[in-house]
Amino acid sequence: MRRWLTAAVMIVLASLTATAAALSGESGDRQDQRQPGVFGTLQTADGQPLDGVELIVFSEDAGFQETVETDADGDWSVDVPRSGAYVIEINEDTLPEDVSLKNPDNNPTTITVRGSSRRVLFPMGESAAGGFSFPFRSLAQRLVDGIKFGLIIAITSVGLSLIFGTTGLINFAHGEFVTFGAIVAWFLNVQGPQLHLVFAAILATAVGGVFAGGLEAGMFARLRERRVGGFQFLVITIGLSLLMRHVLVLWYGSRQSPYAQYTVQQRIRWGPVAATPRDLAVMALSAAILVGVAMMIERTRMGKAMRAVADNPDLAESSGIDVARVILVVWILGGALAGIGGVLQGLVTAVEWTMGFRLLLLMFAAVILGGLGTAYGAMVGGLVIGIVSQVSTVWLRAELQHAWALLVLVLVLLIRPQGILGRKERLG
């Protein structure tokens, strides 16, 4: 046990050292290849792009100032000469008469640029036209965005919950499984054989499942045979997370890149709600995947075996169930779901080497909120976390959206400690 723990720690330290050296060596080359900058998109509270709005970007330290206007899609970007602090200010006189800044105290705002481009957020308030004080249009739009985000969290959380339910393992590397799937799809779609994104996503999902299954068969199963304790498993998954994250940044880089297809699309509007065909496809596919997983768990022999192992592994084994095979299938399923979740998240935003790590806390929150070890709980918890985080931006700052989702988690657990769909257990 000590040898495994020592080896895991040494691997993590070696990966961190190699990554630091590699990144320091690459920093000069990437600085020459990619100009740092700031960018963003200005939209009304109901999602309409703001065209012709003037922004000023300046830095006294760098002796830099530039004025830019948003295009027809509300997008703007400015390249800056070097890393440092830059002030971005919207010329409010160029905003439409019925549009105002949601947080006028944040204009101007200061952004620190470190080697790569930074997105700047300027949320807009609800239009004052019509005399409505309650932001109905903005609330409806954020609700749709929250459902979309929540479905992606639900997909990525199901595997995490199933792995915990069958093995009791808290897998801190699950976020890197999400990133791995997104980057594999990006490589197949953009840099490698340049497959269409649909085929690249299918292959990335399969690769993610095989990779997770290989980890289970080659490492975690053997560690369980040696009766490694839960704390040691926890440390090993943290080390695996660090190792995977830094290997991925060495392979992919620190840039943000979209996929080759479905990047620029016109929004379709239904009353107060607007969405691109890409967003609608992501929501429909996510819902179909979750329904498929639920049907597999309820109606197939393997699904029933998963539930039996999660409920009582010893009793399941004594009943003739091959527990090791069930756990292997759970890992493959969890890796595949994480992979397709990463592809969907990369499609909605962009592919980045820390995308899964940023989602990890929300995935844990979804699993705990829904009920530990239950796939349905992870689905419900993911939807709740996604909706709360997006809807909160109607009244509160967007930078704090995840904090309010975690606050809801705390409040629910105070009322129902076992989670929404969890079962009470007797201790002692």
PDB file of N, CA and C in Angstrom, residues 88-171:
ATOM      1  N   ILE A  88     -11.289  48.223 -19.257  1.00  0.00           N
ATOM      2  CA  ILE A  88     -12.260  48.168 -20.352  1.00  0.00           C
ATOM      3  C   ILE A  88     -13.482  48.966 -19.944  1.00  0.00           C
ATOM      4  N   GLU A  89     -13.858  49.900 -20.782  1.00  0.00           N
ATOM      5  CA  GLU A  89     -14.997  50.782 -20.467  1.00  0.00           C
ATOM      6  C   GLU A  89     -15.946  50.828 -21.653  1.00  0.00           C
ATOM      7  N   ILE A  90     -17.239  50.693 -21.361  1.00  0.00           N
ATOM      8  CA  ILE A  90     -18.279  50.838 -22.386  1.00  0.00           C
ATOM      9  C   ILE A  90     -18.715  52.298 -22.438  1.00  0.00           C
ATOM     10  N   ASN A  91     -18.770  52.838 -23.631  1.00  0.00           N
ATOM     11  CA  ASN A  91     -19.331  54.173 -23.820  1.00  0.00           C
ATOM     12  C   ASN A  91     -20.854  54.040 -23.775  1.00  0.00           C
ATOM     13  N   GLU A  92     -21.438  54.349 -22.613  1.00  0.00           N
ATOM     14  CA  GLU A  92     -22.864  54.117 -22.411  1.00  0.00           C
ATOM     15  C   GLU A  92     -23.730  54.979 -23.321  1.00  0.00           C
ATOM     16  N   ASP A  93     -23.161  56.042 -23.876  1.00  0.00           N
ATOM     17  CA  ASP A  93     -23.932  56.865 -24.811  1.00  0.00           C
ATOM     18  C   ASP A  93     -24.228  56.129 -26.105  1.00  0.00           C
ATOM     19  N   THR A  94     -23.434  55.066 -26.405  1.00  0.00           N
ATOM     20  CA  THR A  94     -23.651  54.310 -27.642  1.00  0.00           C
ATOM     21  C   THR A  94     -24.610  53.142 -27.456  1.00  0.00           C
ATOM     22  N   LEU A  95     -25.086  52.907 -26.222  1.00  0.00           N
ATOM     23  CA  LEU A  95     -26.069  51.856 -25.989  1.00  0.00           C
ATOM     24  C   LEU A  95     -27.444  52.301 -26.485  1.00  0.00           C
ATOM     25  N   PRO A  96     -28.286  51.383 -26.943  1.00  0.00           N
ATOM     26  CA  PRO A  96     -29.662  51.755 -27.314  1.00  0.00           C
ATOM     27  C   PRO A  96     -30.395  52.389 -26.126  1.00  0.00           C
ATOM     28  N   GLU A  97     -31.409  53.187 -26.429  1.00  0.00           N
ATOM     29  CA  GLU A  97     -32.107  53.928 -25.378  1.00  0.00           C
ATOM     30  C   GLU A  97     -32.795  53.017 -24.374  1.00  0.00           C
ATOM     31  N   ASP A  98     -33.250  51.847 -24.824  1.00  0.00           N
ATOM     32  CA  ASP A  98     -33.982  50.960 -23.921  1.00  0.00           C
ATOM     33  C   ASP A  98     -33.090  49.898 -23.288  1.00  0.00           C
ATOM     34  N   VAL A  99     -31.767  50.056 -23.383  1.00  0.00           N
ATOM     35  CA  VAL A  99     -30.823  49.091 -22.814  1.00  0.00           C
ATOM     36  C   VAL A  99     -29.867  49.828 -21.892  1.00  0.00           C
ATOM     37  N   SER A 100     -29.616  49.237 -20.740  1.00  0.00           N
ATOM     38  CA  SER A 100     -28.678  49.820 -19.784  1.00  0.00           C
ATOM     39  C   SER A 100     -27.848  48.715 -19.157  1.00  0.00           C
ATOM     40  N   LEU A 101     -26.734  49.075 -18.572  1.00  0.00           N
ATOM     41  CA  LEU A 101     -25.885  48.110 -17.900  1.00  0.00           C
ATOM     42  C   LEU A 101     -26.564  47.596 -16.646  1.00  0.00           C
ATOM     43  N   LYS A 102     -26.468  46.287 -16.440  1.00  0.00           N
ATOM     44  CA  LYS A 102     -27.062  45.694 -15.244  1.00  0.00           C
ATOM     45  C   LYS A 102     -26.322  46.135 -13.987  1.00  0.00           C
ATOM     46  N   ASN A 103     -24.990  46.231 -14.084  1.00  0.00           N
ATOM     47  CA  ASN A 103     -24.157  46.668 -12.960  1.00  0.00           C
ATOM     48  C   ASN A 103     -23.324  47.867 -13.403  1.00  0.00           C
ATOM     49  N   PRO A 104     -23.906  49.056 -13.398  1.00  0.00           N
ATOM     50  CA  PRO A 104     -23.166  50.229 -13.891  1.00  0.00           C
ATOM     51  C   PRO A 104     -21.920  50.539 -13.079  1.00  0.00           C
ATOM     52  N   ASP A 105     -21.869  50.085 -11.825  1.00  0.00           N
ATOM     53  CA  ASP A 105     -20.673  50.333 -11.017  1.00  0.00           C
ATOM     54  C   ASP A 105     -19.466  49.565 -11.538  1.00  0.00           C
ATOM     55  N   ASN A 106     -19.698  48.523 -12.339  1.00  0.00           N
ATOM     56  CA  ASN A 106     -18.595  47.734 -12.894  1.00  0.00           C
ATOM     57  C   ASN A 106     -18.087  48.287 -14.220  1.00  0.00           C
ATOM     58  N   ASN A 107     -18.538  49.443 -14.608  1.00  0.00           N
ATOM     59  CA  ASN A 107     -18.067  50.090 -15.829  1.00  0.00           C
ATOM     60  C   ASN A 107     -17.353  51.399 -15.470  1.00  0.00           C
ATOM     61  N   PRO A 108     -16.055  51.494 -15.657  1.00  0.00           N
ATOM     62  CA  PRO A 108     -15.160  50.524 -16.300  1.00  0.00           C
ATOM     63  C   PRO A 108     -14.774  49.378 -15.378  1.00  0.00           C
ATOM     64  N   THR A 109     -14.272  48.313 -15.977  1.00  0.00           N
ATOM     65  CA  THR A 109     -13.781  47.165 -15.223  1.00  0.00           C
ATOM     66  C   THR A 109     -12.332  46.896 -15.587  1.00  0.00           C
ATOM     67  N   THR A 110     -11.591  46.313 -14.660  1.00  0.00           N
ATOM     68  CA  THR A 110     -10.171  46.030 -14.868  1.00  0.00           C
ATOM     69  C   THR A 110      -9.961  44.531 -14.989  1.00  0.00           C
ATOM     70  N   ILE A 111      -9.250  44.122 -16.042  1.00  0.00           N
ATOM     71  CA  ILE A 111      -8.974  42.713 -16.320  1.00  0.00           C
ATOM     72  C   ILE A 111      -7.457  42.509 -16.385  1.00  0.00           C
ATOM     73  N   THR A 112      -6.986  41.444 -15.760  1.00  0.00           N
ATOM     74  CA  THR A 112      -5.570  41.102 -15.837  1.00  0.00           C
ATOM     75  C   THR A 112      -5.375  40.048 -16.916  1.00  0.00           C
ATOM     76  N   VAL A 113      -4.558  40.357 -17.905  1.00  0.00           N
ATOM     77  CA  VAL A 113      -4.265  39.455 -19.019  1.00  0.00           C
ATOM     78  C   VAL A 113      -2.922  38.801 -18.754  1.00  0.00           C
ATOM     79  N   ARG A 114      -2.906  37.475 -18.797  1.00  0.00           N
ATOM     80  CA  ARG A 114      -1.660  36.733 -18.571  1.00  0.00           C
ATOM     81  C   ARG A 114      -1.406  35.787 -19.739  1.00  0.00           C
ATOM     82  N   GLY A 115      -0.847  36.283 -20.808  1.00  0.00           N
ATOM     83  CA  GLY A 115      -0.377  35.435 -21.895  1.00  0.00           C
ATOM     84  C   GLY A 115      -1.424  34.991 -22.887  1.00  0.00           C
ATOM     85  N   SER A 116      -2.700  34.937 -22.508  1.00  0.00           N
ATOM     86  CA  SER A 116      -3.752  34.507 -23.428  1.00  0.00           C
ATOM     87  C   SER A 116      -4.920  35.475 -23.318  1.00  0.00           C
ATOM     88  N   SER A 117      -5.871  35.339 -24.223  1.00  0.00           N
ATOM     89  CA  SER A 117      -6.995  36.265 -24.260  1.00  0.00           C
ATOM     90  C   SER A 117      -7.947  36.018 -23.099  1.00  0.00           C
ATOM     91  N   ARG A 118      -8.565  37.087 -22.606  1.00  0.00           N
ATOM     92  CA  ARG A 118      -9.516  37.016 -21.509  1.00  0.00           C
ATOM     93  C   ARG A 118     -10.871  37.526 -21.961  1.00  0.00           C
ATOM     94  N   ARG A 119     -11.922  36.799 -21.573  1.00  0.00           N
ATOM     95  CA  ARG A 119     -13.284  37.237 -21.862  1.00  0.00           C
ATOM     96  C   ARG A 119     -13.737  38.249 -20.818  1.00  0.00           C
ATOM     97  N   VAL A 120     -14.427  39.276 -21.269  1.00  0.00           N
ATOM     98  CA  VAL A 120     -14.941  40.321 -20.386  1.00  0.00           C
ATOM     99  C   VAL A 120     -16.458  40.299 -20.450  1.00  0.00           C
ATOM    100  N   LEU A 121     -17.099  40.271 -19.280  1.00  0.00           N
ATOM    101  CA  LEU A 121     -18.559  40.191 -19.203  1.00  0.00           C
ATOM    102  C   LEU A 121     -19.130  41.554 -18.822  1.00  0.00           C
ATOM    103  N   PHE A 122     -20.119  41.983 -19.585  1.00  0.00           N
ATOM    104  CA  PHE A 122     -20.888  43.186 -19.267  1.00  0.00           C
ATOM    105  C   PHE A 122     -22.374  42.835 -19.366  1.00  0.00           C
ATOM    106  N   PRO A 123     -22.973  42.270 -18.306  1.00  0.00           N
ATOM    107  CA  PRO A 123     -24.403  41.917 -18.372  1.00  0.00           C
ATOM    108  C   PRO A 123     -25.263  43.161 -18.540  1.00  0.00           C
ATOM    109  N   MET A 124     -26.303  43.032 -19.350  1.00  0.00           N
ATOM    110  CA  MET A 124     -27.224  44.122 -19.591  1.00  0.00           C
ATOM    111  C   MET A 124     -28.501  43.924 -18.787  1.00  0.00           C
ATOM    112  N   GLY A 125     -29.101  45.040 -18.353  1.00  0.00           N
ATOM    113  CA  GLY A 125     -30.326  44.981 -17.581  1.00  0.00           C
ATOM    114  C   GLY A 125     -31.529  44.814 -18.466  1.00  0.00           C
ATOM    115  N   GLU A 126     -32.650  44.541 -17.836  1.00  0.00           N
ATOM    116  CA  GLU A 126     -33.915  44.370 -18.555  1.00  0.00           C
ATOM    117  C   GLU A 126     -34.363  45.701 -19.129  1.00  0.00           C
ATOM    118  N   SER A 127     -34.906  45.653 -20.327  1.00  0.00           N
ATOM    119  CA  SER A 127     -35.418  46.851 -20.966  1.00  0.00           C
ATOM    120  C   SER A 127     -36.506  47.496 -20.121  1.00  0.00           C
ATOM    121  N   ALA A 128     -36.454  48.804 -20.056  1.00  0.00           N
ATOM    122  CA  ALA A 128     -37.455  49.536 -19.280  1.00  0.00           C
ATOM    123  C   ALA A 128     -38.735  49.772 -20.055  1.00  0.00           C
ATOM    124  N   ALA A 129     -38.757  49.406 -21.341  1.00  0.00           N
ATOM    125  CA  ALA A 129     -39.938  49.636 -22.152  1.00  0.00           C
ATOM    126  C   ALA A 129     -41.093  48.774 -21.674  1.00  0.00           C
ATOM    127  N   GLY A 130     -42.263  49.354 -21.671  1.00  0.00           N
ATOM    128  CA  GLY A 130     -43.450  48.614 -21.293  1.00  0.00           C
ATOM    129  C   GLY A 130     -43.776  48.671 -19.829  1.00  0.00           C
ATOM    130  N   GLY A 131     -42.875  49.201 -18.997  1.00  0.00           N
ATOM    131  CA  GLY A 131     -43.167  49.397 -17.591  1.00  0.00           C
ATOM    132  C   GLY A 131     -43.065  48.166 -16.736  1.00  0.00           C
ATOM    133  N   PHE A 132     -42.482  47.092 -17.239  1.00  0.00           N
ATOM    134  CA  PHE A 132     -42.340  45.881 -16.436  1.00  0.00           C
ATOM    135  C   PHE A 132     -41.130  46.004 -15.531  1.00  0.00           C
ATOM    136  N   SER A 133     -41.320  45.772 -14.243  1.00  0.00           N
ATOM    137  CA  SER A 133     -40.204  45.808 -13.297  1.00  0.00           C
ATOM    138  C   SER A 133     -39.610  44.426 -13.081  1.00  0.00           C
ATOM    139  N   PHE A 134     -40.361  43.369 -13.410  1.00  0.00           N
ATOM    140  CA  PHE A 134     -39.843  42.013 -13.230  1.00  0.00           C
ATOM    141  C   PHE A 134     -39.270  41.523 -14.560  1.00  0.00           C
ATOM    142  N   PRO A 135     -38.062  40.981 -14.567  1.00  0.00           N
ATOM    143  CA  PRO A 135     -37.390  40.625 -15.834  1.00  0.00           C
ATOM    144  C   PRO A 135     -37.908  39.313 -16.415  1.00  0.00           C
ATOM    145  N   PHE A 136     -39.117  39.311 -16.961  1.00  0.00           N
ATOM    146  CA  PHE A 136     -39.709  38.079 -17.472  1.00  0.00           C
ATOM    147  C   PHE A 136     -38.907  37.501 -18.627  1.00  0.00           C
ATOM    148  N   ARG A 137     -38.526  38.335 -19.594  1.00  0.00           N
ATOM    149  CA  ARG A 137     -37.816  37.843 -20.769  1.00  0.00           C
ATOM    150  C   ARG A 137     -36.458  37.277 -20.384  1.00  0.00           C
ATOM    151  N   SER A 138     -35.743  37.996 -19.550  1.00  0.00           N
ATOM    152  CA  SER A 138     -34.423  37.532 -19.127  1.00  0.00           C
ATOM    153  C   SER A 138     -34.529  36.240 -18.314  1.00  0.00           C
ATOM    154  N   LEU A 139     -35.547  36.156 -17.457  1.00  0.00           N
ATOM    155  CA  LEU A 139     -35.722  34.961 -16.642  1.00  0.00           C
ATOM    156  C   LEU A 139     -36.024  33.741 -17.511  1.00  0.00           C
ATOM    157  N   ALA A 140     -36.872  33.911 -18.527  1.00  0.00           N
ATOM    158  CA  ALA A 140     -37.193  32.801 -19.422  1.00  0.00           C
ATOM    159  C   ALA A 140     -35.950  32.340 -20.181  1.00  0.00           C
ATOM    160  N   GLN A 141     -35.148  33.295 -20.649  1.00  0.00           N
ATOM    161  CA  GLN A 141     -33.937  32.935 -21.382  1.00  0.00           C
ATOM    162  C   GLN A 141     -32.944  32.215 -20.489  1.00  0.00           C
ATOM    163  N   ARG A 142     -32.745  32.706 -19.280  1.00  0.00           N
ATOM    164  CA  ARG A 142     -31.794  32.065 -18.363  1.00  0.00           C
ATOM    165  C   ARG A 142     -32.278  30.687 -17.929  1.00  0.00           C
ATOM    166  N   LEU A 143     -33.592  30.502 -17.864  1.00  0.00           N
ATOM    167  CA  LEU A 143     -34.127  29.189 -17.512  1.00  0.00           C
ATOM    168  C   LEU A 143     -33.771  28.162 -18.592  1.00  0.00           C
ATOM    169  N   VAL A 144     -33.903  28.554 -19.859  1.00  0.00           N
ATOM    170  CA  VAL A 144     -33.523  27.659 -20.949  1.00  0.00           C
ATOM    171  C   VAL A 144     -32.026  27.383 -20.916  1.00  0.00           C
ATOM    172  N   ASP A 145     -31.223  28.431 -20.708  1.00  0.00           N
ATOM    173  CA  ASP A 145     -29.773  28.239 -20.609  1.00  0.00           C
ATOM    174  C   ASP A 145     -29.419  27.327 -19.434  1.00  0.00           C
ATOM    175  N   GLY A 146     -30.144  27.476 -18.329  1.00  0.00           N
ATOM    176  CA  GLY A 146     -29.887  26.632 -17.170  1.00  0.00           C
ATOM    177  C   GLY A 146     -30.220  25.175 -17.426  1.00  0.00           C
ATOM    178  N   ILE A 147     -31.307  24.917 -18.145  1.00  0.00           N
ATOM    179  CA  ILE A 147     -31.655  23.533 -18.486  1.00  0.00           C
ATOM    180  C   ILE A 147     -30.566  22.924 -19.367  1.00  0.00           C
ATOM    181  N   LYS A 148     -30.088  23.691 -20.327  1.00  0.00           N
ATOM    182  CA  LYS A 148     -29.017  23.196 -21.205  1.00  0.00           C
ATOM    183  C   LYS A 148     -27.755  22.879 -20.403  1.00  0.00           C
ATOM    184  N   PHE A 149     -27.342  23.791 -19.547  1.00  0.00           N
ATOM    185  CA  PHE A 149     -26.154  23.589 -18.724  1.00  0.00           C
ATOM    186  C   PHE A 149     -26.369  22.443 -17.734  1.00  0.00           C
ATOM    187  N   GLY A 150     -27.561  22.378 -17.156  1.00  0.00           N
ATOM    188  CA  GLY A 150     -27.855  21.325 -16.194  1.00  0.00           C
ATOM    189  C   GLY A 150     -27.857  19.941 -16.813  1.00  0.00           C
ATOM    190  N   LEU A 151     -28.330  19.819 -18.052  1.00  0.00           N
ATOM    191  CA  LEU A 151     -28.314  18.523 -18.727  1.00  0.00           C
ATOM    192  C   LEU A 151     -26.892  18.038 -18.956  1.00  0.00           C
ATOM    193  N   ILE A 152     -25.988  18.971 -19.303  1.00  0.00           N
ATOM    194  CA  ILE A 152     -24.583  18.587 -19.495  1.00  0.00           C
ATOM    195  C   ILE A 152     -23.967  18.147 -18.173  1.00  0.00           C
ATOM    196  N   ILE A 153     -24.241  18.882 -17.099  1.00  0.00           N
ATOM    197  CA  ILE A 153     -23.728  18.478 -15.782  1.00  0.00           C
ATOM    198  C   ILE A 153     -24.292  17.119 -15.387  1.00  0.00           C
ATOM    199  N   ALA A 154     -25.566  16.891 -15.692  1.00  0.00           N
ATOM    200  CA  ALA A 154     -26.189  15.611 -15.344  1.00  0.00           C
ATOM    201  C   ALA A 154     -25.505  14.456 -16.054  1.00  0.00           C
ATOM    202  N   ILE A 155     -25.204  14.624 -17.352  1.00  0.00           N
ATOM    203  CA  ILE A 155     -24.543  13.557 -18.102  1.00  0.00           C
ATOM    204  C   ILE A 155     -23.184  13.232 -17.491  1.00  0.00           C
ATOM    205  N   THR A 156     -22.407  14.254 -17.204  1.00  0.00           N
ATOM    206  CA  THR A 156     -21.068  14.026 -16.661  1.00  0.00           C
ATOM    207  C   THR A 156     -21.113  13.508 -15.225  1.00  0.00           C
ATOM    208  N   SER A 157     -22.196  13.785 -14.496  1.00  0.00           N
ATOM    209  CA  SER A 157     -22.275  13.390 -13.088  1.00  0.00           C
ATOM    210  C   SER A 157     -22.738  11.956 -12.903  1.00  0.00           C
ATOM    211  N   VAL A 158     -23.466  11.411 -13.882  1.00  0.00           N
ATOM    212  CA  VAL A 158     -24.015  10.061 -13.717  1.00  0.00           C
ATOM    213  C   VAL A 158     -22.903   9.039 -13.513  1.00  0.00           C
ATOM    214  N   GLY A 159     -21.866   9.105 -14.332  1.00  0.00           N
ATOM    215  CA  GLY A 159     -20.764   8.171 -14.191  1.00  0.00           C
ATOM    216  C   GLY A 159     -20.063   8.306 -12.858  1.00  0.00           C
ATOM    217  N   LEU A 160     -19.876   9.546 -12.408  1.00  0.00           N
ATOM    218  CA  LEU A 160     -19.255   9.786 -11.102  1.00  0.00           C
ATOM    219  C   LEU A 160     -20.076   9.162  -9.986  1.00  0.00           C
ATOM    220  N   SER A 161     -21.394   9.282 -10.084  1.00  0.00           N
ATOM    221  CA  SER A 161     -22.272   8.728  -9.061  1.00  0.00           C
ATOM    222  C   SER A 161     -22.290   7.199  -9.104  1.00  0.00           C
ATOM    223  N   LEU A 162     -22.314   6.613 -10.314  1.00  0.00           N
ATOM    224  CA  LEU A 162     -22.324   5.157 -10.425  1.00  0.00           C
ATOM    225  C   LEU A 162     -21.026   4.547  -9.903  1.00  0.00           C
ATOM    226  N   ILE A 163     -19.896   5.186 -10.201  1.00  0.00           N
ATOM    227  CA  ILE A 163     -18.614   4.678  -9.703  1.00  0.00           C
ATOM    228  C   ILE A 163     -18.579   4.707  -8.179  1.00  0.00           C
ATOM    229  N   PHE A 164     -19.075   5.797  -7.604  1.00  0.00           N
ATOM    230  CA  PHE A 164     -19.112   5.854  -6.145  1.00  0.00           C
ATOM    231  C   PHE A 164     -20.072   4.812  -5.577  1.00  0.00           C
ATOM    232  N   GLY A 165     -21.209   4.630  -6.233  1.00  0.00           N
ATOM    233  CA  GLY A 165     -22.199   3.684  -5.719  1.00  0.00           C
ATOM    234  C   GLY A 165     -21.718   2.252  -5.727  1.00  0.00           C
ATOM    235  N   THR A 166     -20.940   1.866  -6.752  1.00  0.00           N
ATOM    236  CA  THR A 166     -20.505   0.468  -6.859  1.00  0.00           C
ATOM    237  C   THR A 166     -19.178   0.195  -6.159  1.00  0.00           C
ATOM    238  N   THR A 167     -18.311   1.201  -6.045  1.00  0.00           N
ATOM    239  CA  THR A 167     -16.985   0.974  -5.463  1.00  0.00           C
ATOM    240  C   THR A 167     -16.720   1.798  -4.211  1.00  0.00           C
ATOM    241  N   GLY A 168     -17.530   2.822  -3.965  1.00  0.00           N
ATOM    242  CA  GLY A 168     -17.256   3.714  -2.845  1.00  0.00           C
ATOM    243  C   GLY A 168     -16.106   4.667  -3.110  1.00  0.00           C
ATOM    244  N   LEU A 169     -15.650   4.762  -4.371  1.00  0.00           N
ATOM    245  CA  LEU A 169     -14.511   5.591  -4.733  1.00  0.00           C
ATOM    246  C   LEU A 169     -14.966   6.989  -5.117  1.00  0.00           C
ATOM    247  N   ILE A 170     -14.346   7.998  -4.511  1.00  0.00           N
ATOM    248  CA  ILE A 170     -14.570   9.390  -4.901  1.00  0.00           C
ATOM    249  C   ILE A 170     -13.497   9.733  -5.922  1.00  0.00           C
ATOM    250  N   ASN A 171     -13.879   9.811  -7.175  1.00  0.00           N
ATOM    251  CA  ASN A 171     -12.922   9.945  -8.268  1.00  0.00           C
ATOM    252  C   ASN A 171     -12.692  11.416  -8.606  1.00  0.00           C
TER     253      ASN A 171
END
